[in-house]
PDB file of C-alpha atoms in Angstrom:
ATOM      1  CA  UNK T   1      67.247 146.248 147.361  1.00 53.00           C
ATOM      2  CA  UNK T   2      70.592 144.379 147.973  1.00 48.00           C
ATOM      3  CA  UNK T   3      72.962 146.544 145.751  1.00 47.00           C
ATOM      4  CA  UNK T   4      70.919 150.018 147.046  1.00 53.00           C
ATOM      5  CA  UNK T   5      72.593 148.789 150.475  1.00 51.00           C
ATOM      6  CA  UNK T   6      76.277 148.535 149.335  1.00 45.00           C
ATOM      7  CA  UNK T   7      75.827 151.614 147.086  1.00 50.00           C
ATOM      8  CA  UNK T   8      74.866 154.312 150.576  1.00 52.00           C
ATOM      9  CA  UNK T   9      78.131 152.616 152.033  1.00 53.00           C
ATOM     10  CA  UNK T  10      76.492 148.933 153.378  1.00 53.00           C
ATOM     11  CA  UNK T  11      77.676 145.778 153.377  1.00 52.00           C
ATOM     12  CA  UNK T  12      77.471 142.785 151.051  1.00 48.00           C
ATOM     13  CA  UNK T  13      75.005 140.050 153.189  1.00 58.00           C
ATOM     14  CA  UNK T  14      76.103 137.173 154.065  1.00 54.00           C
ATOM     15  CA  UNK T  15      73.243 134.788 151.554  1.00 57.00           C
ATOM     16  CA  UNK T  16      74.235 137.839 149.108  1.00 54.00           C
ATOM     17  CA  UNK T  17      78.715 137.322 149.594  1.00 54.00           C
ATOM     18  CA  UNK T  18      78.250 133.372 149.232  1.00 56.00           C
ATOM     19  CA  UNK T  19      76.424 132.995 146.511  1.00 64.00           C
ATOM     20  CA  UNK T  20      79.046 135.247 144.394  1.00 58.00           C
ATOM     21  CA  UNK T  21      81.240 132.609 146.557  1.00 63.00           C
ATOM     22  CA  UNK T  22      79.373 130.146 144.829  1.00 71.00           C
ATOM     23  CA  UNK T  23      79.402 131.853 141.261  1.00 66.00           C
ATOM     24  CA  UNK T  24      83.340 132.821 141.646  1.00 68.00           C
ATOM     25  CA  UNK T  25      83.884 129.020 142.675  1.00 73.00           C
ATOM     26  CA  UNK T  26      81.801 127.667 139.299  1.00 76.00           C
ATOM     27  CA  UNK T  27      83.027 130.261 137.177  1.00 75.00           C
ATOM     28  CA  UNK T  28      86.403 128.811 138.119  1.00 76.00           C
ATOM     29  CA  UNK T  29      85.421 124.690 137.952  1.00 80.00           C
ATOM     30  CA  UNK T  30      84.612 125.740 135.290  1.00 78.00           C
ATOM     31  CA  UNK T  31      87.639 126.665 133.345  1.00 78.00           C
ATOM     32  CA  UNK T  32      89.183 124.311 134.683  1.00 77.00           C
ATOM     33  CA  UNK T  33      86.799 121.607 132.861  1.00 78.00           C
ATOM     34  CA  UNK T  34      87.931 123.662 129.613  1.00 76.00           C
ATOM     35  CA  UNK T  35      91.409 124.311 130.234  1.00 72.00           C
ATOM     36  CA  UNK T  36      91.407 120.318 130.252  1.00 73.00           C
ATOM     37  CA  UNK T  37      89.124 119.033 128.220  1.00 72.00           C
ATOM     38  CA  UNK T  38      91.386 121.286 125.946  1.00 68.00           C
ATOM     39  CA  UNK T  39      94.339 119.796 126.721  1.00 67.00           C
ATOM     40  CA  UNK T  40      93.109 116.573 126.415  1.00 58.00           C
ATOM     41  CA  UNK T  41      91.534 117.227 122.628  1.00 57.00           C
ATOM     42  CA  UNK T  42      95.610 117.886 122.143  1.00 58.00           C
ATOM     43  CA  UNK T  43      96.830 114.498 123.326  1.00 59.00           C
ATOM     44  CA  UNK T  44      93.895 113.225 121.439  1.00 52.00           C
ATOM     45  CA  UNK T  45      95.059 114.430 117.965  1.00 52.00           C
ATOM     46  CA  UNK T  46      98.695 113.620 118.254  1.00 55.00           C
ATOM     47  CA  UNK T  47      97.440 110.476 119.812  1.00 51.00           C
ATOM     48  CA  UNK T  48      95.147 109.501 116.651  1.00 49.00           C
ATOM     49  CA  UNK T  49      97.865 111.545 114.413  1.00 50.00           C
ATOM     50  CA  UNK T  50     100.846 109.095 115.777  1.00 52.00           C
ATOM     51  CA  UNK T  51      98.268 105.962 115.004  1.00 43.00           C
ATOM     52  CA  UNK T  52      97.445 107.217 111.656  1.00 49.00           C
ATOM     53  CA  UNK T  53     101.588 107.611 111.175  1.00 42.00           C
ATOM     54  CA  UNK T  54     102.206 103.830 112.333  1.00 43.00           C
ATOM     55  CA  UNK T  55      99.311 102.472 109.972  1.00 51.00           C
ATOM     56  CA  UNK T  56     100.388 103.898 107.488  1.00 54.00           C
ATOM     57  CA  UNK T  57     104.155 102.605 108.343  1.00 58.00           C
ATOM     58  CA  UNK T  58     103.728  98.926 108.322  1.00 80.00           C
ATOM     59  CA  UNK T  59     100.806  99.068 105.218  1.00 91.00           C
ATOM     60  CA  UNK T  60     103.314 101.036 103.646  1.00 95.00           C
ATOM     61  CA  UNK T  61     106.671  99.455 101.118  1.00 96.00           C
ATOM     62  CA  UNK T  62     109.686 101.805 103.036  1.00 94.00           C
ATOM     63  CA  UNK T  63     111.737 101.838  99.715  1.00 96.00           C
ATOM     64  CA  UNK T  64     108.890 101.668  96.125  1.00 96.00           C
ATOM     65  CA  UNK T  65     106.333 104.147  98.486  1.00 95.00           C
ATOM     66  CA  UNK T  66     103.957 101.825  97.568  1.00 97.00           C
ATOM     67  CA  UNK T  67     101.264  99.036  99.386  1.00 96.00           C
ATOM     68  CA  UNK T  68     103.638  96.366 101.175  1.00 97.00           C
ATOM     69  CA  UNK T  69     102.463  92.699 100.307  1.00 96.00           C
ATOM     70  CA  UNK T  70     100.365  92.787 103.273  1.00 95.00           C
ATOM     71  CA  UNK T  71      98.895  95.693 102.714  1.00 95.00           C
ATOM     72  CA  UNK T  72      97.557  94.220  99.103  1.00 96.00           C
ATOM     73  CA  UNK T  73      97.115  91.111 100.873  1.00 96.00           C
ATOM     74  CA  UNK T  74      93.907  93.867 102.785  1.00 95.00           C
ATOM     75  CA  UNK T  75      92.729  94.947  99.663  1.00 96.00           C
ATOM     76  CA  UNK T  76      92.869  92.403  97.447  1.00 97.00           C
ATOM     77  CA  UNK T  77      90.893  89.602  99.661  1.00 96.00           C
ATOM     78  CA  UNK T  78      88.438  92.801 100.297  1.00 96.00           C
ATOM     79  CA  UNK T  79      88.143  93.341  96.554  1.00 97.00           C
ATOM     80  CA  UNK T  80      87.438  89.814  95.801  1.00 96.00           C
ATOM     81  CA  UNK T  81      84.869  90.058  98.468  1.00 96.00           C
ATOM     82  CA  UNK T  82      83.228  93.262  95.975  1.00 95.00           C
ATOM     83  CA  UNK T  83      83.517  91.419  93.175  1.00 96.00           C
ATOM     84  CA  UNK T  84      81.969  87.963  94.405  1.00 93.00           C
ATOM     85  CA  UNK T  85      78.575  90.342  96.064  1.00 93.00           C
ATOM     86  CA  UNK T  86      78.127  92.748  93.379  1.00 94.00           C
ATOM     87  CA  UNK T  87      79.259  90.463  90.453  1.00 94.00           C
ATOM     88  CA  UNK T  88      81.783  92.746  89.099  1.00 95.00           C
ATOM     89  CA  UNK T  89      85.234  91.933  87.144  1.00 97.00           C
ATOM     90  CA  UNK T  90      88.695  91.819  88.826  1.00 97.00           C
ATOM     91  CA  UNK T  91      91.794  91.011  87.619  1.00 98.00           C
ATOM     92  CA  UNK T  92      94.990  90.649  89.030  1.00 98.00           C
ATOM     93  CA  UNK T  93      98.643  91.536  87.138  1.00 98.00           C
ATOM     94  CA  UNK T  94     102.329  90.375  89.200  1.00 98.00           C
ATOM     95  CA  UNK T  95     104.947  91.489  87.552  1.00 98.00           C
ATOM     96  CA  UNK T  96     108.658  91.129  87.893  1.00 98.00           C
ATOM     97  CA  UNK T  97     111.228  92.875  86.592  1.00 98.00           C
ATOM     98  CA  UNK T  98     113.600  91.468  84.522  1.00 97.00           C
ATOM     99  CA  UNK T  99     117.971  90.131  84.837  1.00 94.00           C
ATOM    100  CA  UNK T 100     117.123  91.928  87.929  1.00 95.00           C
ATOM    101  CA  UNK T 101     119.624  90.461  89.731  1.00 94.00           C
ATOM    102  CA  UNK T 102     122.286  91.045  87.223  1.00 92.00           C
ATOM    103  CA  UNK T 103     121.925  94.810  88.125  1.00 93.00           C
ATOM    104  CA  UNK T 104     122.141  94.534  91.768  1.00 92.00           C
ATOM    105  CA  UNK T 105     125.365  91.969  90.877  1.00 93.00           C
ATOM    106  CA  UNK T 106     126.982  94.343  88.217  1.00 91.00           C
ATOM    107  CA  UNK T 107     126.492  98.214  89.769  1.00 91.00           C
ATOM    108  CA  UNK T 108     125.543  97.532  93.737  1.00 93.00           C
ATOM    109  CA  UNK T 109     122.643  96.775  96.047  1.00 93.00           C
ATOM    110  CA  UNK T 110     122.539 100.584  95.543  1.00 93.00           C
ATOM    111  CA  UNK T 111     121.259 100.563  92.047  1.00 93.00           C
ATOM    112  CA  UNK T 112     119.439  98.422  92.650  1.00 94.00           C
ATOM    113  CA  UNK T 113     116.648 100.293  95.078  1.00 95.00           C
ATOM    114  CA  UNK T 114     117.297 102.997  93.403  1.00 94.00           C
ATOM    115  CA  UNK T 115     115.238 101.208  89.506  1.00 95.00           C
ATOM    116  CA  UNK T 116     113.161  99.281  92.497  1.00 97.00           C
ATOM    117  CA  UNK T 117     112.084 103.496  93.369  1.00 96.00           C
ATOM    118  CA  UNK T 118     111.532 103.814  89.469  1.00 96.00           C
ATOM    119  CA  UNK T 119     109.766 101.242  88.831  1.00 97.00           C
ATOM    120  CA  UNK T 120     106.821 102.222  91.663  1.00 97.00           C
ATOM    121  CA  UNK T 121     106.894 105.580  90.485  1.00 97.00           C
ATOM    122  CA  UNK T 122     105.958 103.931  87.264  1.00 97.00           C
ATOM    123  CA  UNK T 123     103.745 102.494  88.125  1.00 98.00           C
ATOM    124  CA  UNK T 124     101.851 104.434  90.296  1.00 97.00           C
ATOM    125  CA  UNK T 125     101.624 107.412  87.287  1.00 97.00           C
ATOM    126  CA  UNK T 126     100.925 104.674  85.054  1.00 98.00           C
ATOM    127  CA  UNK T 127      97.757 102.884  86.934  1.00 98.00           C
ATOM    128  CA  UNK T 128      94.280 104.641  87.268  1.00 95.00           C
ATOM    129  CA  UNK T 129      93.364 105.812  90.622  1.00 95.00           C
ATOM    130  CA  UNK T 130      91.221 103.431  91.196  1.00 95.00           C
ATOM    131  CA  UNK T 131      94.008 100.404  91.286  1.00 97.00           C
ATOM    132  CA  UNK T 132      96.290  99.670  93.415  1.00 97.00           C
ATOM    133  CA  UNK T 133      99.671  99.345  92.846  1.00 98.00           C
ATOM    134  CA  UNK T 134     101.596  96.066  95.873  1.00 98.00           C
ATOM    135  CA  UNK T 135     105.297  95.868  96.253  1.00 97.00           C
ATOM    136  CA  UNK T 136     104.752  91.808  96.076  1.00 97.00           C
ATOM    137  CA  UNK T 137     108.041  90.944  97.584  1.00 94.00           C
ATOM    138  CA  UNK T 138     112.174  91.240  95.342  1.00 95.00           C
ATOM    139  CA  UNK T 139     111.357  92.526  92.345  1.00 97.00           C
ATOM    140  CA  UNK T 140     107.757  91.336  92.035  1.00 98.00           C
ATOM    141  CA  UNK T 141     105.098  93.923  91.867  1.00 98.00           C
ATOM    142  CA  UNK T 142     100.985  93.171  91.911  1.00 98.00           C
ATOM    143  CA  UNK T 143      98.714  95.646  90.610  1.00 98.00           C
ATOM    144  CA  UNK T 144      95.216  94.916  92.191  1.00 98.00           C
ATOM    145  CA  UNK T 145      92.502  95.895  88.883  1.00 98.00           C
ATOM    146  CA  UNK T 146      88.947  96.209  90.236  1.00 97.00           C
ATOM    147  CA  UNK T 147      85.770  96.746  88.368  1.00 96.00           C
ATOM    148  CA  UNK T 148      88.399  95.370  85.552  1.00 97.00           C
ATOM    149  CA  UNK T 149      88.033  92.864  83.021  1.00 97.00           C
ATOM    150  CA  UNK T 150      90.565  90.242  80.976  1.00 97.00           C
ATOM    151  CA  UNK T 151      90.915  92.553  78.386  1.00 97.00           C
ATOM    152  CA  UNK T 152      91.844  95.483  79.703  1.00 97.00           C
ATOM    153  CA  UNK T 153      93.549  94.639  82.693  1.00 98.00           C
ATOM    154  CA  UNK T 154      95.754  93.165  79.261  1.00 97.00           C
ATOM    155  CA  UNK T 155      95.653  96.976  78.439  1.00 97.00           C
ATOM    156  CA  UNK T 156      96.595  97.936  81.428  1.00 98.00           C
ATOM    157  CA  UNK T 157      99.546  95.822  81.484  1.00 98.00           C
ATOM    158  CA  UNK T 158     100.697  96.797  78.099  1.00 98.00           C
ATOM    159  CA  UNK T 159     100.649 100.415  79.433  1.00 98.00           C
ATOM    160  CA  UNK T 160     103.276  99.446  82.430  1.00 98.00           C
ATOM    161  CA  UNK T 161     105.517  97.423  80.389  1.00 98.00           C
ATOM    162  CA  UNK T 162     105.961 100.217  78.066  1.00 98.00           C
ATOM    163  CA  UNK T 163     106.079 102.545  80.662  1.00 98.00           C
ATOM    164  CA  UNK T 164     109.171 100.292  83.042  1.00 97.00           C
ATOM    165  CA  UNK T 165     111.391 100.011  79.328  1.00 96.00           C
ATOM    166  CA  UNK T 166     111.101 103.863  78.360  1.00 95.00           C
ATOM    167  CA  UNK T 167     112.613 103.721  81.671  1.00 94.00           C
ATOM    168  CA  UNK T 168     116.271 105.623  81.676  1.00 87.00           C
ATOM    169  CA  UNK T 169     117.577 102.904  84.809  1.00 85.00           C
ATOM    170  CA  UNK T 170     121.174 102.916  85.447  1.00 78.00           C
ATOM    171  CA  UNK T 171     123.955 103.080  82.952  1.00 77.00           C
ATOM    172  CA  UNK T 172     123.669 101.586  79.250  1.00 76.00           C
ATOM    173  CA  UNK T 173     121.027  98.484  81.851  1.00 81.00           C
ATOM    174  CA  UNK T 174     117.768  97.748  79.450  1.00 89.00           C
ATOM    175  CA  UNK T 175     114.910  97.464  82.235  1.00 95.00           C
ATOM    176  CA  UNK T 176     111.941  94.758  81.477  1.00 97.00           C
ATOM    177  CA  UNK T 177     109.930  92.874  82.470  1.00 98.00           C
ATOM    178  CA  UNK T 178     107.479  90.110  82.715  1.00 98.00           C
ATOM    179  CA  UNK T 179     103.655  90.577  83.374  1.00 98.00           C
ATOM    180  CA  UNK T 180     101.240  87.419  84.382  1.00 98.00           C
ATOM    181  CA  UNK T 181      97.752  88.967  84.231  1.00 98.00           C
ATOM    182  CA  UNK T 182      94.513  86.993  85.304  1.00 98.00           C
ATOM    183  CA  UNK T 183      90.391  87.636  85.637  1.00 97.00           C
ATOM    184  CA  UNK T 184      88.879  86.077  89.097  1.00 97.00           C
ATOM    185  CA  UNK T 185      86.541  83.308  87.865  1.00 95.00           C
ATOM    186  CA  UNK T 186      83.426  82.675  90.303  1.00 94.00           C
ATOM    187  CA  UNK T 187      83.705  81.256  92.860  1.00 93.00           C
ATOM    188  CA  UNK T 188      87.756  80.956  93.362  1.00 95.00           C
ATOM    189  CA  UNK T 189      89.797  81.404  96.285  1.00 95.00           C
ATOM    190  CA  UNK T 190      93.038  84.281  97.080  1.00 95.00           C
ATOM    191  CA  UNK T 191      95.388  81.678  96.284  1.00 96.00           C
ATOM    192  CA  UNK T 192      94.106  79.478  93.985  1.00 96.00           C
ATOM    193  CA  UNK T 193      93.808  82.903  91.938  1.00 97.00           C
ATOM    194  CA  UNK T 194      96.944  83.823  93.228  1.00 97.00           C
ATOM    195  CA  UNK T 195      98.728  80.714  92.087  1.00 97.00           C
ATOM    196  CA  UNK T 196      97.041  81.045  88.118  1.00 97.00           C
ATOM    197  CA  UNK T 197      98.467  84.161  87.927  1.00 97.00           C
ATOM    198  CA  UNK T 198     102.232  83.333  89.158  1.00 97.00           C
ATOM    199  CA  UNK T 199     101.546  80.458  86.855  1.00 96.00           C
ATOM    200  CA  UNK T 200     101.048  82.426  84.040  1.00 97.00           C
ATOM    201  CA  UNK T 201     104.065  85.170  84.939  1.00 97.00           C
ATOM    202  CA  UNK T 202     106.978  81.902  85.397  1.00 94.00           C
ATOM    203  CA  UNK T 203     105.176  80.807  81.321  1.00 96.00           C
ATOM    204  CA  UNK T 204     106.410  84.019  80.811  1.00 96.00           C
ATOM    205  CA  UNK T 205     109.563  84.118  81.734  1.00 96.00           C
ATOM    206  CA  UNK T 206     109.899  80.693  79.291  1.00 96.00           C
ATOM    207  CA  UNK T 207     109.336  82.310  76.802  1.00 95.00           C
ATOM    208  CA  UNK T 208     112.150  85.061  77.074  1.00 95.00           C
ATOM    209  CA  UNK T 209     110.733  87.219  79.342  1.00 97.00           C
ATOM    210  CA  UNK T 210     109.231  91.431  78.631  1.00 97.00           C
ATOM    211  CA  UNK T 211     106.440  90.181  77.479  1.00 97.00           C
ATOM    212  CA  UNK T 212     102.382  90.131  79.061  1.00 98.00           C
ATOM    213  CA  UNK T 213     101.146  86.401  79.368  1.00 97.00           C
ATOM    214  CA  UNK T 214      96.986  86.049  80.059  1.00 94.00           C
ATOM    215  CA  UNK T 215      96.944  82.737  79.615  1.00 76.00           C
ATOM    216  CA  UNK T 216      98.876  78.965  79.519  1.00 60.00           C
ATOM    217  CA  UNK T 217      98.325  78.320  75.389  1.00 47.00           C
TER     218      UNK T 217
END
């Protein structure tokens, strides 16, 4: 055999050398492919991590860490679709901090930012894990409450109201908030839903603030 000839001091036959060269070339190409794939995998992992970070940044309010308005609208649209399709309940709670401008005017915008951060954390720890607290804009917040009827949403709003009232904010400021609460009605659009909850919120403001309103009367 070839290997007996080699052991006896003979030279490799030409065809054996050719085969070994082909095998060596194949192994080298395979190794290069493995290295290339490994490099591509690392690049892909880094690219996915960057994409996830950018997506989170785009959907999160940087001050409070809550969902921002754009993200909240996306969630609300999905939950409305699910509620309409499967006959589920959906409620929303709109929150406006009372006399927030006074905090900025009397204590500065840094103090105002700290209050907003505290409220954001308070909402995050008070609502249920299925609820989505959102910074709607300025000192307004919106809580999206899936599978929740009006009565349960009122109870949730009252818990949030009590938690905000208990906050220890700047100096002797007593922070309160006004709440509007609505449940999605059959066939109601998102614009109609948000208009109703906004109307209730401002009804609460007219009645003296620091209260939960779930109907116009």
